[in-house]
């Protein structure tokens, strides 16, 4: 019997990390579309390549040519692109499964799937801007457009001049910028005596990439800062007033087909969150796979067991870690399916629902992080070698969980206020007032 906002009438049999099968109750949404299945299979086939190239990805601070081309040929950068523009416009469940498969191989490579999610918003911009961005699609390898400090508290500046805008500034966290043709950046402006927030889309020759992405994890995401050399002229059609963003998002179902464009504003926000947290799920699964393989081969240092796998405390750790991963995956899939179900019905989420579900996803990410850390500690000092993929998963998930959109305590405060019946903060993301009101 189905009760509450989630329906649980259908079942799905899935393969676990150890090869056994188990039955999960799913919502009424179809678990994966045909395109989603193809994309997930392609992502799974890439896992050996991603693990092989992971060291070089870290060294470069970007995707290697082989990985970038593999991602491109698999269609990863088209996950959120409209079907009408040559993409797949996948729903939340498809995105979750595809990106988590990539993350089994490498977190930085999976982050490119998260970068790809930004094309949903870009595709909702006015048509002349969309035409500009997609004019290079046939020949470009990599993400067409990336974002940098779009919703941040610190952004660039814009001033109106004739038929365009003069844009200047420095923007942080331009993930994927080394591979992008365009970059959308946040700006402040003043027009008719009123301040505003906007977004300008810069061509690749209008911004420089800073050598400032030197971090402990996810270092291959090319999340460098970008800057302009003084002011650059952006034509008026490549400038968007953020006050108009909500209306643009609401018009999505009329402009494009595909499940990605049937979600409401809050459904879209949850989908982006799912793109993000799915990386944690995939890395946790990848860690468990590596753990099982290594524990069966390595001998303990000061205990009489033939292998680490035969140590009782290691068995306890493995059991707990797998349970944490399974629980996290169940929550993520359940929420992804609910996003898709409502998209098919043309329904969006209320603010309290979105807040609660986001917090669930953040907590699921914490479970993945705890699972990864516990497995690393249990297997011991061999995992600290830089050629051991487990240490990279540990570092990458720490950085992922530090991302402003999914940090535990700030999100718990936002959700806790809602749970206690207190008024929500009148802001969105890093300080953009009431965009999603």
XYZ file of C-alpha atoms in Angstrom:
437
model
C 0.000 0.000 0.000
C 1.257 3.489 -0.844
C 1.018 6.293 1.675
C 2.491 9.779 1.952
C 4.396 11.634 -0.733
C 6.390 8.575 -1.797
C 4.748 5.643 -3.567
C 6.199 2.173 -2.984
C 4.181 -0.168 -5.149
C 6.857 -1.566 -7.441
C 9.983 -3.599 -6.892
C 13.409 -3.675 -8.481
C 16.023 -6.400 -8.196
C 19.555 -4.988 -8.152
C 23.059 -6.406 -7.953
C 24.992 -5.518 -4.823
C 28.691 -4.702 -4.594
C 29.469 -8.347 -3.828
C 27.543 -9.763 -6.779
C 24.496 -11.017 -4.881
C 20.988 -9.775 -5.593
C 18.508 -7.999 -3.396
C 15.037 -6.541 -3.887
C 14.468 -2.854 -3.283
C 11.079 -1.190 -3.208
C 11.016 1.713 -5.635
C 8.624 4.533 -6.394
C 6.327 4.411 -9.386
C 8.974 6.053 -11.578
C 10.719 3.790 -14.096
C 14.164 3.178 -12.592
C 16.137 4.016 -15.744
C 15.237 5.250 -19.183
C 16.651 3.597 -22.285
C 19.095 6.477 -22.712
C 19.955 6.310 -19.022
C 20.773 2.617 -19.274
C 23.074 3.216 -22.239
C 24.804 6.099 -20.501
C 25.217 4.143 -17.265
C 26.671 1.177 -19.145
C 29.112 3.451 -20.948
C 30.108 5.004 -17.625
C 30.681 1.562 -16.102
C 32.885 0.574 -19.041
C 35.007 3.667 -18.380
C 35.852 2.749 -14.772
C 39.130 0.909 -15.589
C 40.297 3.823 -17.744
C 39.421 6.347 -15.050
C 41.358 4.458 -12.390
C 44.294 4.058 -14.741
C 44.361 7.783 -15.562
C 43.582 9.076 -12.054
C 47.189 9.908 -11.114
C 47.682 11.920 -14.281
C 44.325 13.654 -13.847
C 45.517 14.848 -10.450
C 48.877 15.955 -11.813
C 47.277 17.939 -14.646
C 44.513 19.378 -12.510
C 42.188 18.486 -15.390
C 40.985 15.556 -17.444
C 43.575 13.761 -19.518
C 42.927 13.845 -23.287
C 41.928 10.172 -23.218
C 39.417 10.648 -20.407
C 37.997 13.873 -21.815
C 37.361 12.209 -25.153
C 35.865 9.127 -23.502
C 33.486 11.281 -21.472
C 32.551 13.240 -24.566
C 32.012 10.188 -26.766
C 29.899 8.533 -24.067
C 27.599 11.569 -24.030
C 28.316 12.633 -20.445
C 28.434 16.315 -21.371
C 24.991 15.953 -22.987
C 23.227 14.591 -19.892
C 21.253 17.806 -19.304
C 21.210 19.167 -22.853
C 17.723 19.278 -24.434
C 16.790 16.485 -26.799
C 15.964 19.158 -29.374
C 19.576 20.350 -29.207
C 21.164 16.921 -29.484
C 21.260 15.902 -25.816
C 19.526 13.424 -23.550
C 17.745 15.664 -20.997
C 17.828 12.826 -18.464
C 15.835 12.786 -15.281
C 17.177 12.721 -11.750
C 17.381 8.922 -11.435
C 19.270 8.530 -14.688
C 21.708 11.256 -13.646
C 22.269 9.638 -10.254
C 23.086 6.239 -11.738
C 25.345 7.580 -14.507
C 27.387 9.931 -12.343
C 27.768 7.422 -9.511
C 29.145 4.886 -12.003
C 31.773 7.390 -13.110
C 32.647 8.053 -9.466
C 33.436 4.380 -8.936
C 36.412 5.099 -11.155
C 37.424 8.618 -10.201
C 35.775 11.472 -8.326
C 37.205 14.238 -10.510
C 35.953 12.559 -13.671
C 32.518 12.140 -12.098
C 32.551 15.852 -11.246
C 32.436 16.479 -14.994
C 28.953 14.956 -14.870
C 28.037 17.502 -12.208
C 29.479 20.230 -14.443
C 27.278 18.947 -17.259
C 24.155 19.546 -15.170
C 24.631 23.284 -15.625
C 23.544 23.066 -19.247
C 19.935 22.831 -18.105
C 20.032 26.382 -16.811
C 22.055 27.643 -19.777
C 19.543 26.121 -22.187
C 16.740 28.062 -20.508
C 18.331 31.430 -21.292
C 16.880 33.628 -24.075
C 17.170 32.006 -27.490
C 19.876 34.308 -28.953
C 22.159 33.416 -26.041
C 21.363 29.711 -26.415
C 22.142 29.956 -30.134
C 25.552 31.470 -29.359
C 26.481 28.796 -26.838
C 25.414 25.903 -29.045
C 27.019 27.321 -32.192
C 30.254 25.486 -31.309
C 28.628 22.248 -30.128
C 29.491 20.133 -33.159
C 33.245 20.620 -32.882
C 33.772 21.110 -29.156
C 35.045 18.291 -26.919
C 34.121 18.900 -23.290
C 31.477 20.947 -21.483
C 30.021 23.708 -23.639
C 29.559 26.144 -20.758
C 30.643 26.149 -17.127
C 29.684 28.386 -14.235
C 31.858 30.356 -11.826
C 30.592 32.251 -8.772
C 27.131 32.583 -10.264
C 25.321 32.466 -6.901
C 28.214 33.508 -4.658
C 28.407 36.352 -2.202
C 31.392 37.788 -4.106
C 30.905 38.283 -7.836
C 32.117 40.516 -10.654
C 30.832 43.857 -11.900
C 28.751 44.857 -14.906
C 27.905 48.261 -16.341
C 25.594 48.983 -19.235
C 27.083 50.516 -22.411
C 24.945 50.941 -25.514
C 23.902 47.511 -26.785
C 25.935 45.544 -24.280
C 27.582 45.260 -20.898
C 31.156 45.803 -19.772
C 32.096 42.901 -17.511
C 35.038 42.689 -15.147
C 36.019 40.653 -12.145
C 37.449 37.498 -10.694
C 35.352 34.402 -10.110
C 36.172 31.315 -8.061
C 35.459 27.634 -8.618
C 35.031 27.545 -12.390
C 34.813 23.742 -12.476
C 35.655 22.367 -15.907
C 36.965 25.730 -17.153
C 40.034 24.198 -18.806
C 37.745 22.245 -21.108
C 34.928 24.754 -21.684
C 33.967 26.937 -24.638
C 32.016 29.442 -22.514
C 31.749 30.500 -18.871
C 28.708 31.939 -17.076
C 29.754 34.317 -14.286
C 27.870 36.184 -11.591
C 27.869 40.002 -11.593
C 26.401 42.943 -9.729
C 24.973 45.871 -11.643
C 22.924 49.009 -11.235
C 20.158 50.009 -13.628
C 17.547 52.729 -13.315
C 18.888 53.494 -9.857
C 18.397 49.986 -8.503
C 21.047 47.346 -7.716
C 20.712 43.920 -9.234
C 22.374 40.566 -9.710
C 23.007 39.160 -13.127
C 24.824 36.517 -15.081
C 27.051 37.158 -18.076
C 28.262 34.493 -20.489
C 31.880 34.962 -21.535
C 33.497 33.399 -24.590
C 36.689 31.443 -23.976
C 38.877 34.254 -25.336
C 37.319 36.715 -22.864
C 38.606 35.123 -19.657
C 41.883 33.839 -18.291
C 42.287 30.795 -16.054
C 44.119 31.345 -12.780
C 46.623 28.812 -11.479
C 44.925 28.617 -8.089
C 43.300 25.179 -7.882
C 45.871 23.479 -5.632
C 43.827 21.351 -3.276
C 43.845 18.096 -1.325
C 41.095 16.404 -3.314
C 39.067 16.587 -6.517
C 42.112 18.320 -7.918
C 41.385 17.087 -11.442
C 38.144 19.056 -11.729
C 39.903 22.207 -13.016
C 37.884 24.240 -10.542
C 40.253 27.148 -11.039
C 39.334 30.750 -10.636
C 38.856 32.781 -13.799
C 39.299 36.488 -14.443
C 38.995 39.128 -17.129
C 41.832 41.355 -18.290
C 40.179 44.607 -17.347
C 36.704 45.011 -18.826
C 35.325 42.903 -21.669
C 32.277 43.694 -23.779
C 29.409 41.231 -23.654
C 26.483 41.810 -26.033
C 23.143 42.440 -24.345
C 21.733 39.067 -25.358
C 24.486 37.310 -23.389
C 23.446 38.981 -20.141
C 20.688 37.647 -17.876
C 19.025 39.504 -15.019
C 18.750 36.961 -12.207
C 15.375 38.383 -11.246
C 14.089 36.731 -14.430
C 15.557 33.319 -13.656
C 12.453 31.902 -11.985
C 10.287 32.728 -14.988
C 12.819 31.157 -17.354
C 12.819 27.960 -15.329
C 9.010 27.882 -15.288
C 8.958 28.061 -19.088
C 11.122 24.936 -19.447
C 8.301 22.457 -20.212
C 7.030 24.658 -23.022
C 10.438 25.014 -24.652
C 11.828 21.503 -24.445
C 10.845 17.870 -24.052
C 12.790 15.448 -21.903
C 12.354 14.757 -18.213
C 15.076 17.215 -17.158
C 12.923 20.062 -18.460
C 9.657 18.961 -16.861
C 10.807 19.619 -13.299
C 9.845 22.772 -11.449
C 12.329 25.196 -9.901
C 12.743 23.274 -6.657
C 12.765 19.952 -8.458
C 15.625 21.287 -10.566
C 17.488 22.337 -7.414
C 17.081 18.831 -6.002
C 18.308 17.348 -9.268
C 21.492 19.419 -9.138
C 21.993 18.256 -5.559
C 21.571 14.654 -6.694
C 24.208 15.133 -9.393
C 26.511 16.308 -6.607
C 25.878 13.685 -3.926
C 25.874 10.811 -6.411
C 29.643 11.303 -6.615
C 29.929 10.404 -2.927
C 27.841 7.272 -3.475
C 29.963 6.136 -6.408
C 33.228 6.789 -4.575
C 31.962 4.806 -1.586
C 31.113 1.890 -3.864
C 34.512 2.173 -5.522
C 36.245 2.215 -2.147
C 34.407 -0.900 -1.035
C 35.373 -2.694 -4.263
C 39.040 -1.796 -3.789
C 38.844 -2.701 -0.106
C 37.466 -6.176 -0.807
C 40.138 -6.822 -3.420
C 43.019 -5.604 -1.265
C 41.867 -7.204 1.990
C 41.820 -10.618 0.329
C 45.463 -10.265 -0.761
C 47.242 -8.419 2.035
C 48.542 -9.934 5.261
C 48.141 -8.189 8.623
C 51.272 -6.784 10.248
C 50.885 -8.040 13.810
C 48.041 -10.550 13.840
C 48.164 -14.276 12.940
C 45.492 -14.233 10.233
C 46.409 -15.274 6.678
C 44.784 -12.148 5.215
C 43.361 -8.873 6.419
C 39.947 -10.082 5.268
C 39.964 -12.753 7.968
C 40.384 -10.302 10.850
C 37.048 -10.117 12.734
C 37.272 -6.374 13.305
C 37.797 -5.832 9.577
C 34.727 -7.944 8.857
C 32.712 -5.787 11.260
C 33.950 -2.633 9.547
C 33.081 -4.003 6.119
C 29.575 -4.927 7.238
C 28.931 -1.513 8.747
C 30.378 0.303 5.741
C 28.254 -1.653 3.286
C 25.150 -0.896 5.332
C 25.963 2.821 5.308
C 26.482 2.750 1.538
C 23.262 0.818 0.961
C 21.271 3.218 3.138
C 22.755 6.256 1.406
C 21.993 4.787 -2.005
C 18.426 3.954 -1.034
C 17.757 7.517 0.140
C 19.307 9.031 -2.979
C 17.377 6.765 -5.344
C 14.114 7.285 -3.467
C 14.427 11.057 -3.698
C 15.555 10.928 -7.331
C 12.525 8.852 -8.205
C 10.243 11.310 -6.431
C 11.729 14.202 -8.414
C 11.042 12.299 -11.638
C 7.554 11.245 -10.548
C 6.524 14.820 -9.892
C 8.132 15.984 -13.117
C 5.922 13.564 -15.045
C 2.887 14.903 -13.208
C 3.884 18.521 -13.748
C 4.207 19.080 -9.999
C 6.936 20.884 -8.084
C 7.984 20.689 -4.436
C 7.062 23.034 -1.636
C 9.927 24.823 0.117
C 9.741 22.667 3.288
C 9.834 19.485 1.195
C 12.863 20.655 -0.756
C 14.648 21.608 2.464
C 13.987 18.259 4.113
C 14.957 16.212 1.059
C 18.160 18.198 0.547
C 19.153 17.539 4.141
C 18.475 13.826 3.646
C 20.841 13.850 0.675
C 23.493 15.746 2.614
C 23.275 13.229 5.448
C 23.516 10.380 2.937
C 26.739 11.969 1.715
C 28.051 11.966 5.285
C 27.290 8.238 5.499
C 29.315 7.661 2.340
C 32.202 9.678 3.733
C 32.136 7.726 6.998
C 32.091 4.442 5.097
C 35.083 5.453 2.975
C 37.085 6.640 5.963
C 36.360 3.529 8.007
C 37.447 1.220 5.189
C 40.698 3.113 4.723
C 41.542 2.917 8.413
C 40.642 -0.773 8.616
C 42.936 -1.893 5.845
C 45.876 0.058 7.201
C 49.022 1.820 6.085
C 49.121 0.348 2.575
C 46.290 2.700 1.616
C 48.404 5.825 2.132
C 50.477 5.100 -0.977
C 49.607 7.602 -3.681
C 49.086 4.791 -6.182
C 46.355 3.274 -4.013
C 42.912 4.447 -5.182
C 41.497 4.267 -1.637
C 43.547 7.241 -0.432
C 42.273 9.297 -3.355
C 38.673 8.434 -2.528
C 39.337 9.553 1.075
C 40.701 12.917 -0.042
C 38.118 13.442 -2.755
C 35.100 12.739 -0.554
C 36.428 15.128 2.092
C 36.562 17.928 -0.451
C 33.185 16.959 -1.910
C 31.521 17.072 1.507
C 33.036 20.539 2.038
C 31.164 21.945 -0.971
C 29.048 24.874 0.163
C 25.830 23.422 -1.233
C 26.056 20.195 0.772
C 27.936 21.079 3.954
C 26.336 19.272 6.867
C 25.934 21.903 9.586
C 24.686 24.828 7.464
C 22.165 22.562 5.753
C 21.125 21.093 9.117
C 20.478 24.604 10.421
C 18.345 25.473 7.397
C 16.391 22.231 7.723
C 16.207 22.496 11.503
C 14.587 25.921 11.288
C 11.955 24.430 9.032
C 11.428 21.470 11.384
C 10.964 23.842 14.328
C 8.508 26.060 12.484
C 10.862 29.047 12.322
C 10.825 31.366 9.287
C 13.322 30.456 6.545
C 16.224 32.670 5.601
C 15.272 35.045 2.777
C 18.191 34.062 0.588
C 19.269 31.516 -1.982
C 22.696 29.889 -2.254
C 25.511 32.226 -1.253
C 23.447 35.341 -0.880
C 21.171 35.807 -3.879
C 17.934 36.995 -2.345
C 14.803 34.917 -2.907
C 15.607 33.661 -6.399
C 13.553 30.527 -5.761
C 10.689 32.215 -3.945
